[in-house]
Tab-separated table of C-alpha atoms in Angstrom:
chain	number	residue	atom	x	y	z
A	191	UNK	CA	140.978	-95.519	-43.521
A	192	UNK	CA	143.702	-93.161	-43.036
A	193	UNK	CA	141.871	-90.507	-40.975
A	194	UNK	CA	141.995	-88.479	-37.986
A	195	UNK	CA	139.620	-87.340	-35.106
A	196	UNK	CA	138.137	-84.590	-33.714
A	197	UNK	CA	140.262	-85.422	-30.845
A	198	UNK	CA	143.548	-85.322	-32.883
A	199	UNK	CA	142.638	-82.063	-33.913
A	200	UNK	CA	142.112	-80.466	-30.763
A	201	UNK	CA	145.257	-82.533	-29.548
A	202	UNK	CA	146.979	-80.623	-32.157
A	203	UNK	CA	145.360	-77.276	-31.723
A	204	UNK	CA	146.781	-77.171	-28.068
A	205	UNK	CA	150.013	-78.466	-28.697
A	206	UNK	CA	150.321	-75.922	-31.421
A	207	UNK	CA	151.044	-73.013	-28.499
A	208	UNK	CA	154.075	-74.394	-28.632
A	209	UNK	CA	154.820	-72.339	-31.484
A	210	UNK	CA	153.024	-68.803	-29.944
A	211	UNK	CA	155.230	-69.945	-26.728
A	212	UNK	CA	158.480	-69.568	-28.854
A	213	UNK	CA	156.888	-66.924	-30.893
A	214	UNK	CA	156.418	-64.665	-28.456
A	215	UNK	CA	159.581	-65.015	-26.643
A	216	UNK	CA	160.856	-64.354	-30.041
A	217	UNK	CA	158.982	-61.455	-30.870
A	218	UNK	CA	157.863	-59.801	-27.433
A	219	UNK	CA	161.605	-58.244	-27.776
A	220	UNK	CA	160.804	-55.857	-30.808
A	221	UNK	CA	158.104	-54.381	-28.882
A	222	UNK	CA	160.248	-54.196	-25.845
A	223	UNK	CA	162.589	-51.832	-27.575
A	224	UNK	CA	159.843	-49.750	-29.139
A	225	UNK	CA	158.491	-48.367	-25.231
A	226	UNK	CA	160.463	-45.956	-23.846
A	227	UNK	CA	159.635	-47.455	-20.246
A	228	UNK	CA	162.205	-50.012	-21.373
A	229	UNK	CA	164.654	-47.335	-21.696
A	230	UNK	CA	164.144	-46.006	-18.450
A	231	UNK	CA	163.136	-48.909	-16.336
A	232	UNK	CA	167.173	-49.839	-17.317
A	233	UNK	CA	168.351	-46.512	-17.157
A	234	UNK	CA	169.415	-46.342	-21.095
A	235	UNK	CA	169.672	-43.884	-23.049
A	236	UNK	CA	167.015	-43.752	-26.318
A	237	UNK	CA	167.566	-40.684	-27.816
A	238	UNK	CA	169.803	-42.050	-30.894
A	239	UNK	CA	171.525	-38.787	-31.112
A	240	UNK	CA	172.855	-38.823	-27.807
A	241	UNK	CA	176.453	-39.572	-26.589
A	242	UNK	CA	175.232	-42.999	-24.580
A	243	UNK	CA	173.290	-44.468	-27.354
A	244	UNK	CA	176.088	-46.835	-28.372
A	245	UNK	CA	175.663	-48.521	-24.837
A	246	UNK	CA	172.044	-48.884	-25.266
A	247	UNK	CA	172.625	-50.435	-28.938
A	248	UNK	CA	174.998	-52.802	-27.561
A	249	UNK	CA	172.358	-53.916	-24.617
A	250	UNK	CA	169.736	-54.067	-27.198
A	251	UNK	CA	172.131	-56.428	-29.719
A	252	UNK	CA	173.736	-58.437	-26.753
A	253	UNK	CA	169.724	-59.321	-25.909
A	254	UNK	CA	169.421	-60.996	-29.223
A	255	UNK	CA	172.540	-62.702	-28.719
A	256	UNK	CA	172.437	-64.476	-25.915
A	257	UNK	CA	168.970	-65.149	-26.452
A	258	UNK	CA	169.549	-67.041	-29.951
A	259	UNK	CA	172.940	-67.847	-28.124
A	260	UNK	CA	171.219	-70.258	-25.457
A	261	UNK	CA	168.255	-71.093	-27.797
A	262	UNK	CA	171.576	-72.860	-29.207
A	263	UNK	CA	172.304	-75.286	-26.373
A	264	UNK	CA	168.320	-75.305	-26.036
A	265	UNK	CA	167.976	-77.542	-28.939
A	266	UNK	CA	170.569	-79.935	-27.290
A	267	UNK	CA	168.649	-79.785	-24.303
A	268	UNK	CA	166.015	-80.935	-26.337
A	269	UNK	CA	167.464	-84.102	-27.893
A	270	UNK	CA	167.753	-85.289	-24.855
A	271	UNK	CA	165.060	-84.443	-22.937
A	272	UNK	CA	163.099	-86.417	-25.341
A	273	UNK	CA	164.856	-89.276	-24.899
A	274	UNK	CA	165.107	-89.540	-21.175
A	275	UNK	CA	161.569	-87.992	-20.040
A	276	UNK	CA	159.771	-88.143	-23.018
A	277	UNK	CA	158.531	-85.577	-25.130
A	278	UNK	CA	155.391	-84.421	-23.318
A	279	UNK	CA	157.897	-84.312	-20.591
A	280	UNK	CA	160.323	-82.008	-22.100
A	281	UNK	CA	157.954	-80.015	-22.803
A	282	UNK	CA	156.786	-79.227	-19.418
A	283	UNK	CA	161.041	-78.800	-18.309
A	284	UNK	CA	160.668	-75.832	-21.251
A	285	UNK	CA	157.652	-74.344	-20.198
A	286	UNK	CA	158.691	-74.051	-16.795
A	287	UNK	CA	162.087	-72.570	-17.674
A	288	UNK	CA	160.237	-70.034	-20.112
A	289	UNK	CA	157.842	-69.394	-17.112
A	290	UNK	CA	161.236	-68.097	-15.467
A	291	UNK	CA	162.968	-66.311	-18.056
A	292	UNK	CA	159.483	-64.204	-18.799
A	293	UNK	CA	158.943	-63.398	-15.369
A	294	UNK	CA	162.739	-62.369	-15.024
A	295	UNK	CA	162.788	-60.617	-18.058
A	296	UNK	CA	159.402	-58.829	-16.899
A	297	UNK	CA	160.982	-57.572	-13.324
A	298	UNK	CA	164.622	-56.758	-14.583
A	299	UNK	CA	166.002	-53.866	-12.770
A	300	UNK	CA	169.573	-53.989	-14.652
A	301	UNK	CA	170.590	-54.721	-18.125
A	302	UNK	CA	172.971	-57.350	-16.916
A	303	UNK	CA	169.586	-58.866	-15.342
A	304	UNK	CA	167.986	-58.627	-18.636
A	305	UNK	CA	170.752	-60.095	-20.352
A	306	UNK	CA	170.325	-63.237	-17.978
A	307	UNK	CA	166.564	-63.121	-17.782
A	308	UNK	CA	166.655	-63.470	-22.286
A	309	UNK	CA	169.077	-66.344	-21.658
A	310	UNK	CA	166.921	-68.190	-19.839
A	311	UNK	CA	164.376	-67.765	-22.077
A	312	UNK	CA	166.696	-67.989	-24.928
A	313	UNK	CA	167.075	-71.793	-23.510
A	314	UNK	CA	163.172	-72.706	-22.936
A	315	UNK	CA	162.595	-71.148	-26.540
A	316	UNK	CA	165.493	-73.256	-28.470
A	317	UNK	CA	164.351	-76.546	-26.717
A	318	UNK	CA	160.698	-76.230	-27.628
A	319	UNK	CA	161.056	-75.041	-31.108
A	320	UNK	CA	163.480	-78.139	-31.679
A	321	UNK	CA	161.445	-80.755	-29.968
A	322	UNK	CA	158.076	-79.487	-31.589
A	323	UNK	CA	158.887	-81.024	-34.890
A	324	UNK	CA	159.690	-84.402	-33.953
A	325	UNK	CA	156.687	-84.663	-31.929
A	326	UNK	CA	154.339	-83.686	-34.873
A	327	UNK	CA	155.951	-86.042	-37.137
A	328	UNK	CA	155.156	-88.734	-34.495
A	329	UNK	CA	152.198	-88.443	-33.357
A	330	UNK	CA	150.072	-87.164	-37.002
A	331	UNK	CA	148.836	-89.114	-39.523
A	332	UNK	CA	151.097	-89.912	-42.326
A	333	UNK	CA	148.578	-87.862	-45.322
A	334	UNK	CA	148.662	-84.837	-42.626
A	335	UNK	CA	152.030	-84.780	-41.618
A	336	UNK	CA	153.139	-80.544	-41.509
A	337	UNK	CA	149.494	-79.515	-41.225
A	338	UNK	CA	148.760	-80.871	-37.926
A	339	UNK	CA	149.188	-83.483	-33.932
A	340	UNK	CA	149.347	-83.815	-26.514
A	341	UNK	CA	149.187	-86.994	-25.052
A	342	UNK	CA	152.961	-89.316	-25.206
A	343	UNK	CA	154.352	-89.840	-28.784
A	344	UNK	CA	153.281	-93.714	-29.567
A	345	UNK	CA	156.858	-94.215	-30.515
A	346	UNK	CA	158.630	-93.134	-27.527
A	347	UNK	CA	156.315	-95.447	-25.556
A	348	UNK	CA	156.579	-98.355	-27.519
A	349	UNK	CA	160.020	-97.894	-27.315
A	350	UNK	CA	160.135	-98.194	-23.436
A	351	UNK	CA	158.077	-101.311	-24.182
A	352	UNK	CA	154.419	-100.030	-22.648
A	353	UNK	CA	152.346	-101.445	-26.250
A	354	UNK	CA	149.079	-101.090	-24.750
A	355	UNK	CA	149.385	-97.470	-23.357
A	356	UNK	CA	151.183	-96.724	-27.022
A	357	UNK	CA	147.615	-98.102	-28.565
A	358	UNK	CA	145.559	-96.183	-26.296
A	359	UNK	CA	146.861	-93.041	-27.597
A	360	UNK	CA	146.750	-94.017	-31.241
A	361	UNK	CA	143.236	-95.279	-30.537
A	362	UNK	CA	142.482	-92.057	-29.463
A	363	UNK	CA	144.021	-89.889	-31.966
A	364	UNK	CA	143.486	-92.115	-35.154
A	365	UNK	CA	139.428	-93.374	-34.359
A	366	UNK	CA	136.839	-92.338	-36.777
A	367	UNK	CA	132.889	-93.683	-37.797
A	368	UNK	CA	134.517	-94.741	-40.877
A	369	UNK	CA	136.895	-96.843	-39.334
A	370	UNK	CA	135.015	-99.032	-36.444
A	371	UNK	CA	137.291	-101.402	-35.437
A	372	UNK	CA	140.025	-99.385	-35.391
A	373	UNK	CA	142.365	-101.159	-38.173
A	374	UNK	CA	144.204	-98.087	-38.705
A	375	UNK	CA	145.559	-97.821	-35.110
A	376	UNK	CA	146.273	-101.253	-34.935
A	377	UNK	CA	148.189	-101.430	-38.123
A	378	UNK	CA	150.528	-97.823	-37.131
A	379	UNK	CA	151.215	-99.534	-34.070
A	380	UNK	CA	152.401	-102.479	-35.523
A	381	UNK	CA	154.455	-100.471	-38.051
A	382	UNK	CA	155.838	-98.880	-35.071
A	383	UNK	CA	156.867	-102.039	-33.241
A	384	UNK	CA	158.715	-103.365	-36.541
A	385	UNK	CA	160.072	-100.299	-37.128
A	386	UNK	CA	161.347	-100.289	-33.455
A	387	UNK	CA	162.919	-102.771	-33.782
A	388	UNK	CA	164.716	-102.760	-36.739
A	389	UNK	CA	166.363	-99.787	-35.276
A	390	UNK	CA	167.432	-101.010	-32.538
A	391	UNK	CA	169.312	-103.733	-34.685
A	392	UNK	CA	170.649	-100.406	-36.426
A	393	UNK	CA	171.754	-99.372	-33.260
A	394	UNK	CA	173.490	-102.424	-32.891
A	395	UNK	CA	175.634	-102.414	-35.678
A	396	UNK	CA	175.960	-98.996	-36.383
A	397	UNK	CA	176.255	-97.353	-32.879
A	398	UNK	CA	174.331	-94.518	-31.081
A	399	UNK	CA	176.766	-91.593	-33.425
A	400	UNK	CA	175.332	-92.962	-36.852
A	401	UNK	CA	174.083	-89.126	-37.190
A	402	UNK	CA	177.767	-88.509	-37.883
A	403	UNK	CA	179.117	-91.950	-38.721
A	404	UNK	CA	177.132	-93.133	-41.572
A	405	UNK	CA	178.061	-90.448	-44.849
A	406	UNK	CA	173.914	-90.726	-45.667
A	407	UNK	CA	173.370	-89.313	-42.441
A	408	UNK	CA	175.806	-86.169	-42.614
A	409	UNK	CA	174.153	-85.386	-45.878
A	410	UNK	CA	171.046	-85.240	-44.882
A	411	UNK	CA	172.311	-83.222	-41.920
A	412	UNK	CA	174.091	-80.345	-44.139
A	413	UNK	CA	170.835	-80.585	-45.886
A	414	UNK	CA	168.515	-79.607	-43.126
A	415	UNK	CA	171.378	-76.876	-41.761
A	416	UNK	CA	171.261	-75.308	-45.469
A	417	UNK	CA	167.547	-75.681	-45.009
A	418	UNK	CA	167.030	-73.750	-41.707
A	419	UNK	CA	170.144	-71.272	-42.185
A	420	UNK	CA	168.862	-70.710	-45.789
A	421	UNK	CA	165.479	-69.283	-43.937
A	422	UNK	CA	167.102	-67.564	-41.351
A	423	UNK	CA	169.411	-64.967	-44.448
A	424	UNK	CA	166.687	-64.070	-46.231
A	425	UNK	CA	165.180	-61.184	-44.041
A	426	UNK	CA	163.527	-62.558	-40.675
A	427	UNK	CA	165.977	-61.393	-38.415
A	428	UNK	CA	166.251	-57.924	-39.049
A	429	UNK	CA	162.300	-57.171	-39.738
A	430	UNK	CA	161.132	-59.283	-36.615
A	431	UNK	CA	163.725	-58.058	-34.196
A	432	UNK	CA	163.844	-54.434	-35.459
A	433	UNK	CA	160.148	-54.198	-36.521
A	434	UNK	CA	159.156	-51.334	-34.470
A	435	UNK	CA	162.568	-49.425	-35.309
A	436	UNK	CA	161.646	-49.641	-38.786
A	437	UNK	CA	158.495	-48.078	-38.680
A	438	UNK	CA	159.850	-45.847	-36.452
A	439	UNK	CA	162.834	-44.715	-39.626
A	440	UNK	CA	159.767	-44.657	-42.270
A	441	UNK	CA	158.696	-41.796	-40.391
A	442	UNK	CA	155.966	-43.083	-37.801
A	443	UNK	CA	155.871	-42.503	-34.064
A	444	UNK	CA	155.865	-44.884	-31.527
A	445	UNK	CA	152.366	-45.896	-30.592
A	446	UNK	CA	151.846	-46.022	-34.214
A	447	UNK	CA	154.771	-48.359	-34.934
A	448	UNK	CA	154.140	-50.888	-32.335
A	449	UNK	CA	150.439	-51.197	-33.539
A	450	UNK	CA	151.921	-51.648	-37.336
A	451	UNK	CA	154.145	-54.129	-35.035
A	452	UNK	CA	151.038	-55.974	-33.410
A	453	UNK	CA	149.197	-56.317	-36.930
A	454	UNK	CA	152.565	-57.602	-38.457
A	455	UNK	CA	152.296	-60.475	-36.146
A	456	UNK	CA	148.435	-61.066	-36.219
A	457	UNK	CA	149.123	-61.095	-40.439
A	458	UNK	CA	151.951	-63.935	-39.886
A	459	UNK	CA	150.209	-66.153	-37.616
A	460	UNK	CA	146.858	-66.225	-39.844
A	461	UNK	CA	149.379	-66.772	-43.181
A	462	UNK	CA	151.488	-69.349	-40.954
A	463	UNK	CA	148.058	-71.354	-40.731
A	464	UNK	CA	147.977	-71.983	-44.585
A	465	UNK	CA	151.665	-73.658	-44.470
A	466	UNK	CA	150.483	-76.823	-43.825
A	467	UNK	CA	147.885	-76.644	-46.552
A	468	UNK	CA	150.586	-75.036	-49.052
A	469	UNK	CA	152.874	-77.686	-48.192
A	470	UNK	CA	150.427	-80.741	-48.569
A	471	UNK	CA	149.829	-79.418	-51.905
A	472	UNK	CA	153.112	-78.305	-53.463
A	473	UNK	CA	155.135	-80.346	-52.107
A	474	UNK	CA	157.921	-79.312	-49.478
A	475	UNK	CA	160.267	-78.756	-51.769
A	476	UNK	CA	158.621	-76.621	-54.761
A	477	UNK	CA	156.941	-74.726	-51.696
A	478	UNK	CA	159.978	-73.664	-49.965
A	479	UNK	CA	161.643	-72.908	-53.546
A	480	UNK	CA	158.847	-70.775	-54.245
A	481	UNK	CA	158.826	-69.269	-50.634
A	482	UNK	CA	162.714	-68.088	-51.325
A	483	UNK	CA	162.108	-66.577	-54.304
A	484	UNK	CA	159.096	-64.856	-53.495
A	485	UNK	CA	160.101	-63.627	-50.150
A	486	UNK	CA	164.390	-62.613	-51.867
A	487	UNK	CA	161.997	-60.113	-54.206
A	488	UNK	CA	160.199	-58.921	-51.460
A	489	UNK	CA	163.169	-58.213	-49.318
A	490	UNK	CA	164.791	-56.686	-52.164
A	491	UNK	CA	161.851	-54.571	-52.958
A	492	UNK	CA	161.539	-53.318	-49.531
A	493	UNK	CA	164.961	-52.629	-48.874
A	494	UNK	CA	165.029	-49.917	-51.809
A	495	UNK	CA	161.888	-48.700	-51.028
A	496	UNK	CA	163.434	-48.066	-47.363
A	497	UNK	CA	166.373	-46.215	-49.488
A	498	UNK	CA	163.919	-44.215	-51.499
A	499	UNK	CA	162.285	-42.660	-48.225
A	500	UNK	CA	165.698	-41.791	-46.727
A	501	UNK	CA	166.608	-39.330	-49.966
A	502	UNK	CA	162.605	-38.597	-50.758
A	503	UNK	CA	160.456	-39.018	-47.130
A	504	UNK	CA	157.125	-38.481	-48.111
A	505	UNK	CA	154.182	-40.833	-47.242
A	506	UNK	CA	153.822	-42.496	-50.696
A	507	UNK	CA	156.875	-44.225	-49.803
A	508	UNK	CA	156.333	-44.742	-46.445
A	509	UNK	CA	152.962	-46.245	-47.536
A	510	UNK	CA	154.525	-48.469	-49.978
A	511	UNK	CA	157.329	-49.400	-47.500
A	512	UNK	CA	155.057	-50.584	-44.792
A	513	UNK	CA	152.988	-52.693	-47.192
A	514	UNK	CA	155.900	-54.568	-48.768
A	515	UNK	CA	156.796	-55.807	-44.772
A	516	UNK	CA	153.213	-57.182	-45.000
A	517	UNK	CA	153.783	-59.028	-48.260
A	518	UNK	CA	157.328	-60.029	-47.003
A	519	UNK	CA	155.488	-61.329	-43.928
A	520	UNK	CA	152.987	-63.117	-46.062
A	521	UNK	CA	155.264	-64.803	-48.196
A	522	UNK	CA	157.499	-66.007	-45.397
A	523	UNK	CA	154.791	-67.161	-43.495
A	524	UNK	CA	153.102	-69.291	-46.507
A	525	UNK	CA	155.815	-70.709	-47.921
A	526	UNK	CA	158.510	-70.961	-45.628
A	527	UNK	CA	158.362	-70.366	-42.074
A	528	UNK	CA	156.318	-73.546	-41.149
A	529	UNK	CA	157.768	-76.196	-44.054
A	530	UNK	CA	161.326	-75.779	-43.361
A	531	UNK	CA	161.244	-77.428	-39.561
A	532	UNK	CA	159.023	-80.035	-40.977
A	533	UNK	CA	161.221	-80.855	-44.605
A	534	UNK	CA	164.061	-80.151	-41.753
A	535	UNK	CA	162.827	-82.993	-39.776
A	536	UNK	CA	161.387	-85.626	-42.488
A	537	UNK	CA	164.514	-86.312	-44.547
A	538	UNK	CA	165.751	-88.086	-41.306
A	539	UNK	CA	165.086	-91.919	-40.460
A	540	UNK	CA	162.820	-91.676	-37.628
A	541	UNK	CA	165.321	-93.670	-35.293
A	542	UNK	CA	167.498	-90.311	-34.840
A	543	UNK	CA	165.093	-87.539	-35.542
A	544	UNK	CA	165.126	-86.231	-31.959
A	545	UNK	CA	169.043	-86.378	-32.238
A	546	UNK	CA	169.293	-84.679	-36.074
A	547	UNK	CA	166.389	-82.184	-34.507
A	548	UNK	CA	168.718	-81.007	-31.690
A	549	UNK	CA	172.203	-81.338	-32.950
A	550	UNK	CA	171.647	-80.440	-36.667
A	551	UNK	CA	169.143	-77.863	-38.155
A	552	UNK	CA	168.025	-76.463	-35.013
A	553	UNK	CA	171.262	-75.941	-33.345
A	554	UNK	CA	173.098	-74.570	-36.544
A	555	UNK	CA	170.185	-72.374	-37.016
A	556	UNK	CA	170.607	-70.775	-33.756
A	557	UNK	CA	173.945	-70.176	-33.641
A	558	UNK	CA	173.414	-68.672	-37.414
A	559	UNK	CA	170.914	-66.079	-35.786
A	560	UNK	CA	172.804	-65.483	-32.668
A	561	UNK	CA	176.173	-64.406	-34.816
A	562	UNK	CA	173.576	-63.177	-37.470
A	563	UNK	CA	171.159	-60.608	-35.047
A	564	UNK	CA	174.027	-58.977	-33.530
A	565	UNK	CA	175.703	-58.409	-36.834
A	566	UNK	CA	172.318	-56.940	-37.831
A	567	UNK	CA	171.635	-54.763	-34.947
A	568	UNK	CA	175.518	-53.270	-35.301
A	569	UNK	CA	174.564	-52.298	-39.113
A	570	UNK	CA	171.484	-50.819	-37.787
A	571	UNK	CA	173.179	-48.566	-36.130
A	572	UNK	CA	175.674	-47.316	-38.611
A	573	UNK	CA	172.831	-46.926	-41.067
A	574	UNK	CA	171.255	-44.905	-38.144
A	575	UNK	CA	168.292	-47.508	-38.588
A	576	UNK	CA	166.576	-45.683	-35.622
A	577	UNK	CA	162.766	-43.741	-35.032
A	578	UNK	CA	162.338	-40.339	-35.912
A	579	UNK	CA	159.379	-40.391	-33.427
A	580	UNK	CA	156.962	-38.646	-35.952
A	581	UNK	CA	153.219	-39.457	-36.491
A	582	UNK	CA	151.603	-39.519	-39.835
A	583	UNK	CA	154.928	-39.441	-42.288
A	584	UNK	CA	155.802	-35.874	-41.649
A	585	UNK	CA	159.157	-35.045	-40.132
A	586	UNK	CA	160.072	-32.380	-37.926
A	587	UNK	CA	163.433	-32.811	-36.951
């Protein structure tokens, strides 16, 4: 009986921080730039109309940079991280390194401190959101794979030949009442072993750069790039790293826009939880086709709805603004978000996941948002993309 236990679950649940720890080193940013204690704790300037505003546009686009910039050699980091410590392993290396970067990033008394303080985090944030994946795809149950599952991934232990540790864990994450003797474990392990080692014949014959070698391979890798680039150019960028600026230009001051900011990101993580489910259900592929489509329309929508305020700023447009960021956010969250790292990560043999995980999608896709958010943040600023500091929709100057 192909089932899972309350212990996989909770396994699952925990491990699943992963994503709020890259999430928020991710996100923390747009709220950053919405306090004007940032502003003066770096000595910037954040009145938009002033002389020195280009400076503080550059420090505020150079952030996103060189954070998505080292998220880059993150994912490398990654790939082999899980490979020589393990994966519960590498996870503790990024944790630790995150630890840094947010405390550095917390007590920054420069901008060329803050710069380095969102590399290092750029770094902890680009190996766990690579190495996540490939864990998840190890360690759940085939029927559940993408909706949930921290003890050692079975395979990378049965691969450093320790079988009976590598049971222990599935015995643990796979036992249910309906399943007493525990056929199910015994049977995934045993498909692990084979499996195991009919890679390591692969290995053999192929070499250790079949990712590149074998023409299979390099499809499937342009796949997963077009995959995770294709989610990364359809809005995310701009409204996550700008979110509070864009309140801010609809006409909303700043305590308002970083609470619209704070609900934005309470909306996505409750609509990220029903990915797995959508995913199960649709399939990954009609999902994320859906997901683009959906979320395209939405951006679209929005966008002229932003253009409508700027020649007509009253609150009906504000209004109607700010709720097309939420459908935009549900959309993304539902459809996409969640299902392209794990469609990203299936369509590889499991014998070079961790390697396809790092070097591929995840890589790509980082160096796609690093070029990408500081192309954005330099049109935000010739569209003068900035806040207008006024509460409840009503300008005054």
């Amino acid at each position: 009986m192909k089932e899972y236990s309350v212990y996989n679950i909770a396994v699952v649940c925990f491990a699943a921080f992963g994503s709020l720890f890259t999430g928020n080193s991710f996100a923390v940013f747009a709220f950053t730039i919405g306090q004007p204690t940032f502003y003066t704790s770096l000595d910037l300037e954040s009145d938009s109309s002033a002389p020195g505003y280009s400076y503080t546009n550059d420090i505020t686009g150079a952030a996103n940079g060189v954070f998505f910039g080292s998220g880059f050699f993150g994912c490398f980091l990654a790939g082999w991280a899980a490979i020589r410590f393990g994966r519960v392993n590498g996870f503790r290396i990024a944790a630790t390194t995150g630890m840094i970067g947010g405390a550095l990033q917390c007590g920054s008394q420069s901008p060329a401190m803050f710069l380095v303080a969102r590399a290092v985090a750029g770094l902890a944030a680009g190996h766990t959101m690579a190495a996540m994946p490939t864990y998840f795809a190890e360690v759940s149950p085939p029927q559940s794979r993408g909706l949930i599952t921290v003890p050692e991934s079975p395979r990378f232990l049965v691969q450093r030949d320790d079988h009976q540790k590598a049971l222990e864990v599935l015995l643990r994450l796979h036992h249910s009442a309906s399943d007493p003797d525990n056929s199910f474990a015994h049977q995934e392990l045993q498909m692990i072993v084979d499996r195991c080692r009919a890679e390591k014949e692969v290995v053999r014959t192929d070499g250790r750069w079949r990712l590149f070698t074998n023409k299979a391979n390099r499809k499937r890798l342009v796949l997963a790039w077009l995959v995770m680039v294709g989610g990364q150019n359809i809005g995310p960028l701009v409204i996550n790293n700008y979110n509070v600026r864009l309140y801010g230009s609809l006409g909303l001051g700043a305590t308002t826009s970083l609470l619209l900011s704070a609900v934005y990101n309470t909306v996505g993580l409750i609509m990220a939880c029903f990915g797995g489910l959508i995913a199960n259900r649709l399939g990954r592929r009609k999902a994320l086709v859906t997901g683009y489509l959906l979320v395209t329309c939405a951006f679209a929508v929005l966008t002229g709805m932003i253009g409508k305020y700027n020649t007509t700023p009253t609150k009906g447009w504000a209004a109607a603004a700010t709720t097309m960021v939420y459908i935009y956010v549900t959309c993304y969250n539902c459809f996409v978000d969640l299902i392209q790292f794990t469609l990203a990560t299936e369509i590889f043999p499991t014998h070079i996941q961790s390697q396809a995980s790092a070097t591929g999608g995840w890589s790509l896709e980082e160096m796609d948002r690093a070029i990408d958010g500081d192309v954005k943040s330099d049109e935000n600023e010739k569209n003068e993309w900035e806040p207008t500091h006024v509460e409840g929709g009503e300008k005054s100057g």
